[in-house]
Structures are given as structure tokens and as C-alpha cells.
Short mmCIF file of C-alpha atoms and ligand atoms in Angstrom, two decimals:
data_model
loop_
_atom_site.label_atom_id
_atom_site.label_comp_id
_atom_site.label_asym_id
_atom_site.label_seq_id
_atom_site.Cartn_x
_atom_site.Cartn_y
_atom_site.Cartn_z
CA MET F 212 0.05 -0.12 -0.05
CA ASN F 213 1.21 3.40 -0.94
CA ASP F 214 2.37 5.19 2.23
CA ARG F 215 0.70 8.29 1.50
CA ALA F 216 -2.80 6.44 1.49
CA VAL F 217 -4.34 6.52 4.88
CA LEU F 218 -7.31 4.69 3.56
CA ARG F 219 -7.74 2.49 0.72
CA ALA F 220 -10.86 0.49 -0.50
CA ARG F 221 -10.90 -1.91 -3.58
CA GLY F 222 -13.89 -3.55 -4.89
CA LEU F 223 -15.73 -2.81 -2.14
CA ARG F 224 -19.23 -4.39 -1.82
CA LYS F 225 -22.35 -4.78 0.58
CA GLU F 226 -25.51 -6.31 0.04
CA TYR F 227 -28.59 -6.40 2.32
CA GLY F 228 -31.22 -8.86 2.01
CA LYS F 229 -31.35 -11.53 -0.75
CA GLY F 230 -33.20 -12.73 -3.82
CA THR F 231 -35.83 -10.18 -4.93
CA GLY F 232 -35.14 -8.15 -1.93
CA LEU F 233 -31.27 -7.69 -2.74
CA VAL F 234 -29.99 -4.44 -2.06
CA ARG F 235 -26.42 -3.61 -3.35
CA ALA F 236 -25.86 -0.65 -1.13
CA VAL F 237 -22.10 -0.44 -1.98
CA ASP F 238 -21.37 -2.03 -5.52
CA GLY F 239 -17.77 -2.01 -6.46
CA VAL F 240 -16.10 0.98 -4.51
CA ASP F 241 -12.21 1.83 -5.01
CA LEU F 242 -11.00 4.64 -3.24
CA ASP F 243 -7.60 5.88 -1.78
CA VAL F 244 -7.71 9.04 0.52
CA ALA F 245 -4.07 10.32 1.18
CA ALA F 246 -2.72 11.32 4.31
CA GLY F 247 -3.95 15.22 5.14
CA GLU F 248 -6.58 14.96 2.30
CA THR F 249 -10.24 15.80 3.08
CA VAL F 250 -12.60 14.10 0.71
CA ALA F 251 -16.50 15.07 0.60
CA VAL F 252 -18.89 12.51 -0.45
CA MET F 253 -22.28 13.86 -1.98
CA GLY F 254 -25.04 11.69 -3.45
CA PRO F 255 -29.11 11.23 -3.05
CA SER F 256 -30.56 9.63 -0.18
CA GLY F 257 -30.07 5.99 0.00
CA CYS F 258 -27.09 6.01 -2.69
CA GLY F 259 -25.22 3.97 -0.08
CA LYS F 260 -22.83 6.78 1.64
CA SER F 261 -23.46 5.75 5.09
CA THR F 262 -23.11 1.98 4.42
CA LEU F 263 -19.71 3.19 2.63
CA LEU F 264 -18.64 5.35 5.70
CA GLN F 265 -19.31 1.98 7.70
CA LEU F 266 -17.27 -0.20 5.85
CA LEU F 267 -14.31 2.16 5.67
CA GLY F 268 -14.27 2.48 9.15
CA GLY F 269 -14.95 -1.06 10.47
CA LEU F 270 -18.49 -0.43 11.98
CA ASP F 271 -19.66 -3.04 9.31
CA GLY F 272 -18.27 -5.78 7.38
CA PRO F 273 -18.06 -6.03 3.45
CA SER F 274 -19.89 -8.77 1.50
CA GLY F 275 -16.72 -8.40 -0.66
CA GLY F 276 -13.80 -6.32 -1.46
CA GLU F 277 -10.73 -5.04 0.75
CA VAL F 278 -10.48 -2.22 3.05
CA TRP F 279 -6.91 -0.96 4.47
CA LEU F 280 -6.95 1.69 7.06
CA ALA F 281 -3.32 3.31 8.15
CA GLY F 282 -1.25 0.47 6.53
CA ARG F 283 -3.26 -2.57 7.66
CA ARG F 284 -6.02 -4.50 5.98
CA ILE F 285 -9.22 -4.37 8.23
CA ASP F 286 -12.04 -6.18 6.27
CA GLN F 287 -10.81 -9.41 7.72
CA LEU F 288 -10.39 -8.58 11.20
CA GLY F 289 -12.20 -10.19 13.91
CA GLU F 290 -14.60 -8.52 16.09
CA ARG F 291 -12.12 -7.74 18.79
CA ALA F 292 -9.28 -6.60 16.69
CA LEU F 293 -11.87 -4.69 14.80
CA GLY F 294 -12.95 -2.85 18.00
CA ARG F 295 -9.37 -2.13 19.16
CA MET F 296 -9.01 -0.70 15.48
CA ARG F 297 -12.00 1.47 15.68
CA ARG F 298 -11.22 2.93 19.16
CA THR F 299 -7.50 3.94 17.99
CA ASP F 300 -7.55 4.70 14.51
CA VAL F 301 -10.87 6.06 13.51
CA GLY F 302 -12.97 9.07 14.69
CA PHE F 303 -16.70 9.20 14.06
CA VAL F 304 -19.05 12.00 13.83
CA PHE F 305 -22.47 11.19 13.03
CA GLN F 306 -25.43 13.26 12.21
CA ALA F 307 -27.18 12.60 15.20
CA PHE F 308 -24.51 13.45 17.54
CA HIS F 309 -24.34 10.08 19.43
CA LEU F 310 -23.25 11.42 22.81
CA MET F 311 -23.73 9.84 26.10
CA GLU F 312 -26.82 11.72 27.66
CA GLU F 313 -25.61 10.97 31.42
CA LEU F 314 -22.07 12.10 30.76
CA THR F 315 -20.73 15.58 30.83
CA ALA F 316 -19.15 16.92 27.85
CA VAL F 317 -15.49 16.43 29.11
CA GLU F 318 -16.53 13.08 30.33
CA ASN F 319 -18.00 12.16 26.80
CA VAL F 320 -14.68 13.39 25.29
CA GLU F 321 -12.45 11.49 27.39
CA LEU F 322 -14.57 8.15 27.09
CA PRO F 323 -12.68 6.89 23.86
CA ALA F 324 -9.16 7.50 25.67
CA LEU F 325 -10.20 5.69 28.61
CA LEU F 326 -11.46 2.80 26.56
CA ALA F 327 -8.11 2.72 24.84
CA GLY F 328 -6.46 2.21 27.98
CA ARG F 329 -4.99 5.86 28.69
CA SER F 330 -4.99 6.53 32.59
CA PRO F 331 -7.62 8.96 33.66
CA ARG F 332 -5.22 11.78 34.24
CA ALA F 333 -4.25 11.77 30.72
CA ALA F 334 -7.30 11.06 29.31
CA ARG F 335 -8.87 13.96 31.18
CA ARG F 336 -5.92 16.26 30.14
CA ARG F 337 -6.24 15.51 26.62
CA ALA F 338 -10.26 15.90 26.80
CA VAL F 339 -9.68 19.49 28.36
CA GLU F 340 -7.41 20.24 25.65
CA LEU F 341 -9.73 19.00 22.73
CA LEU F 342 -12.58 20.92 24.27
CA GLU F 343 -10.31 24.20 24.09
CA ARG F 344 -9.52 23.20 20.58
CA VAL F 345 -13.21 23.40 19.49
CA GLY F 346 -14.08 26.45 21.74
CA LEU F 347 -16.10 24.90 24.50
CA ALA F 348 -13.67 24.92 27.46
CA ASP F 349 -16.35 27.07 29.49
CA ARG F 350 -18.75 24.07 28.64
CA ALA F 351 -16.83 21.12 29.96
CA ASP F 352 -19.16 20.28 32.81
CA PHE F 353 -22.51 20.75 31.03
CA LEU F 354 -24.58 17.72 30.19
CA PRO F 355 -25.32 17.33 26.42
CA SER F 356 -29.10 18.36 27.00
CA ALA F 357 -27.61 21.86 28.37
CA LEU F 358 -25.66 22.36 25.23
CA SER F 359 -26.92 23.92 21.80
CA GLY F 360 -27.05 21.40 18.60
CA GLY F 361 -23.96 23.02 17.35
CA GLN F 362 -22.32 22.62 20.61
CA ARG F 363 -23.05 18.89 20.72
CA GLN F 364 -21.54 18.50 17.34
CA ARG F 365 -18.61 20.12 18.48
CA VAL F 366 -18.12 17.83 21.51
CA ALA F 367 -18.55 14.98 19.20
CA VAL F 368 -15.87 16.25 17.02
CA ALA F 369 -13.68 16.77 20.05
CA ARG F 370 -14.60 13.12 20.98
CA ALA F 371 -13.96 12.05 17.66
CA LEU F 372 -10.18 13.43 17.92
CA SER F 373 -9.67 11.65 21.33
CA ASN F 374 -6.90 8.99 20.33
CA GLU F 375 -5.63 11.13 17.59
CA PRO F 376 -6.89 8.79 14.56
CA ALA F 377 -5.60 8.46 11.52
CA ILE F 378 -8.91 9.30 9.97
CA VAL F 379 -12.20 11.08 10.82
CA LEU F 380 -15.23 9.61 9.33
CA ALA F 381 -18.06 12.23 9.33
CA ASP F 382 -21.77 11.18 8.27
CA GLU F 383 -23.68 14.33 7.28
CA PRO F 384 -22.25 16.34 10.49
CA THR F 385 -24.27 19.52 9.77
CA GLY F 386 -27.60 17.22 8.91
CA ASN F 387 -29.38 18.28 12.01
CA LEU F 388 -28.12 21.85 12.48
CA ASP F 389 -29.40 25.07 11.66
CA SER F 390 -27.43 27.34 9.43
CA ALA F 391 -25.59 28.99 12.38
CA ALA F 392 -24.50 26.13 14.02
CA ALA F 393 -23.99 24.36 10.74
CA THR F 394 -21.46 27.31 10.15
CA GLU F 395 -19.67 26.58 13.37
CA VAL F 396 -19.07 22.88 12.46
CA LEU F 397 -17.93 23.83 9.34
CA ARG F 398 -15.25 26.27 10.72
CA LEU F 399 -14.13 23.26 13.07
CA PHE F 400 -13.50 20.77 9.99
CA GLU F 401 -11.89 23.64 8.13
CA ARG F 402 -9.47 23.83 10.91
CA LEU F 403 -8.65 20.13 11.37
CA HIS F 404 -8.49 20.10 7.68
CA GLU F 405 -5.52 23.07 8.06
CA ALA F 406 -4.12 20.95 11.02
CA GLY F 407 -3.59 18.30 8.45
CA GLN F 408 -6.33 15.68 9.81
CA THR F 409 -7.32 13.30 7.24
CA LEU F 410 -10.91 13.67 6.59
CA VAL F 411 -14.03 11.84 4.82
CA ILE F 412 -17.00 13.76 5.21
CA VAL F 413 -20.64 12.76 3.80
CA THR F 414 -22.65 16.00 3.24
CA HIS F 415 -25.31 17.58 1.63
CA ASP F 416 -23.95 21.04 2.51
CA ALA F 417 -22.26 22.62 -0.63
CA ARG F 418 -20.06 24.69 1.85
CA ILE F 419 -18.67 21.88 3.41
CA ALA F 420 -17.95 20.13 0.16
CA ALA F 421 -16.32 23.34 -0.74
CA THR F 422 -13.67 22.92 2.06
CA ALA F 423 -12.71 19.27 0.52
CA ASP F 424 -9.70 18.85 -1.48
CA ARG F 425 -11.83 16.22 -3.50
CA LEU F 426 -15.55 15.91 -4.08
CA ILE F 427 -16.62 12.52 -4.86
CA SER F 428 -20.38 11.96 -6.33
CA MET F 429 -22.21 8.66 -5.38
CA ARG F 430 -25.15 6.80 -7.26
CA ASP F 431 -26.67 3.47 -6.72
CA GLY F 432 -23.67 2.22 -4.55
CA ALA F 433 -21.14 3.60 -6.74
CA LEU F 434 -18.65 6.35 -7.00
CA VAL F 435 -19.51 8.03 -10.44
CA ASP F 436 -17.60 11.24 -10.42
CA GLU F 437 -14.78 12.89 -8.91
CA THR F 438 -13.72 16.68 -8.82
CA ARG F 439 -10.28 17.85 -7.61
CA LEU F 440 -11.02 21.28 -5.64
CA THR F 441 -7.87 21.86 -4.54
CA GLY F 442 -6.38 25.24 -5.79
CA GLY F 443 -9.12 27.73 -5.44
CA SER F 444 -11.08 26.20 -7.64
CA SER F 445 -14.65 27.02 -6.10
CA GLY F 446 -16.28 28.12 -9.41
CA GLN F 447 -15.60 24.33 -10.44
CA LEU F 448 -17.45 23.55 -7.49
CA GLY F 449 -20.25 25.86 -8.01
CA ALA F 450 -21.00 24.28 -11.46
CA PHE F 451 -20.85 20.92 -10.02
CA VAL F 452 -23.41 21.45 -7.28
CA GLY F 453 -25.55 23.87 -9.51
CA LEU F 454 -24.67 27.00 -7.32
CA GLU F 455 -23.52 30.29 -8.72
CA GLY F 456 -19.66 30.41 -8.98
P1 ADP N 626 -27.42 6.96 2.35
O1 ADP N 626 -26.64 7.04 3.48
O2 ADP N 626 -26.52 7.62 1.03
O3 ADP N 626 -28.70 7.50 2.45
P2 ADP N 626 -27.43 4.15 3.03
O4 ADP N 626 -26.17 3.59 3.18
O5 ADP N 626 -27.95 4.60 4.11
O6 ADP N 626 -27.75 5.28 1.98
O7 ADP N 626 -28.22 3.00 2.60
C1 ADP N 626 -28.13 2.31 1.17
C2 ADP N 626 -29.08 1.54 0.83
O8 ADP N 626 -29.16 0.37 1.41
C3 ADP N 626 -30.71 2.01 0.90
O9 ADP N 626 -31.30 1.15 -0.08
C4 ADP N 626 -31.04 1.33 2.30
O10 ADP N 626 -32.42 1.15 2.18
C5 ADP N 626 -30.20 0.27 2.24
N1 ADP N 626 -29.87 -0.13 3.80
C6 ADP N 626 -28.87 0.28 4.57
N2 ADP N 626 -28.72 -0.13 5.65
C7 ADP N 626 -29.70 -1.21 5.53
C8 ADP N 626 -29.90 -2.28 6.51
N3 ADP N 626 -29.18 -2.65 7.70
N4 ADP N 626 -30.57 -3.40 6.26
C9 ADP N 626 -31.07 -3.35 4.85
N5 ADP N 626 -30.97 -2.57 3.93
C10 ADP N 626 -29.81 -1.56 4.23
MG1 MG N 627 -27.00 8.29 5.40
#
């Protein structure tokens, strides 16, 4: 595997059901994501974006094909090894935040580090630092229910970074947010990108897609188009998503 590729998929497939009910959710995907690259994935509802992300991050196993993450083939790992890999090499951000409601912001953020075996002191130190980084140091002891949607998602991003993952996978991270909150989260992803974090973001938000190095378009389980955006080609993106350049 090319050492610059943090993530690589080859011939990746996922089928649900069988017979006449068979759904080819992911249907032969080849993908390389280089270190430090941000890739946006766009496509209509039901085209397989979430399934693809789950396969790439080892949340689910493929029906066929290969996934390589941080130099290691993960599609054939057993449940234990896969769990370890997910905790240390991947950070997930979901549309619905998926925070633990009974834990405070800082407790949510330190949880992955604790699960990965870090000492409570080290985990807490890292969590406080991450909350500072996402601009929520003053909300560390708040429960998620006392935070706005944008703040919750920033806590979720901080949690995703807890173990310094090789890659962050985000599934419609602004899908549940109003426009102001979406902007906060968008800025955060931009800063992560600038800091060199490797990112794959599934999004319907053209503004998020515009921050990516590459925009990939998905239809019926397959990647059908790719646009390279690096180099200030926002006019190109405008044409692609049907906005004014
Ligand atoms: P997207 O995220 O692009 O909206 P999904 O990956 O959620 O698409 O779904 C792709 C296809 O796979 C859809 O037809 C969906 O109904 C189907 N699908 C997704 N998850 C499951 C599942 N657990 N069981 C059966 N079908 C599923
Ligand atoms: Mg989805």
C-alpha cells in the first residue's frame, strides 16, 4: 500500500437481503484517501453513503472487497481486533451526535481515551485540551441536554479526535443543525483540515463540500464522478453542485 494512502478500498461491496429483496448498497467502490486529504462524498438519499462510511471505518463488514486503514487490512479482522482498531485509528462523527446523555461534555470526550487504556489523568488532560480546541472549554461540565446542537456536534468532533485517529469519518455532520450552528461545525472541519487531519465527510452541504480537496459523487452504490477542488477552484464546485460560481 502506498504510504501516503491512509485509507484504501478495492472492489468494496455490501449487499443487504437476498433474492428479489437484494439491495446492493455499496457496489464495487475503489477509493484512496491520502494523508492530510479531505474528501467530501455527496449523493442522493439511499445511494449508499452511510453504508460506505461504515465499511471504511470497520463499523460493519463488507460482502466483498478490501479495506486498508493506516497500513493495515481491516476487512477480515475479527470483532475484537476490529473494536480495537475503531477505538484507536478512526474517529466517527454522526448526524445525530450520539453523545452519552448522562455524561458531561468532558466525560464524553475522554471516554474513547479511557476505553483505549489511557490513564484517567492523561485522558482528562487530553479531553480538556480538545474542548479548548473546539471552543467549549467553558462547557466542560455541561450535560449534552444543556448544550445547543452546534455545541453538541463540536463535543462529538472533540470526542472523535480523542485518540488522535488516522482518519475522521463524518456522516452528514451538519444534517441536524440550523445554518448558524452548521457554520460553527464547518469552521471546525476547516481548521482540522488545515491542521493536517485526514477526513472523509458525507454531506449535502455545498459549503462543507467546498472545503474539501476532492469531491466524490455517489449513485446507486458506486462512485460516479470526482472533482479535485484544491487550488481555489470554487467556481468549479459551484458548477458541480448547481450553485452560482
Ligand atoms: P445513504 O446514506 O446514501 O442515504 P445508506 O447507506 O443508508 O444510504 O443506504 C443504502 C441502501 O442500503 C438503501 O437502499 C438502504 O435502504 C439500504 N440499507 C442500508 N442499511 C441497511 C440495513 N441495515 N438493512 C437493509 N438495508 C439497508
Ligand atoms: Mg446516510
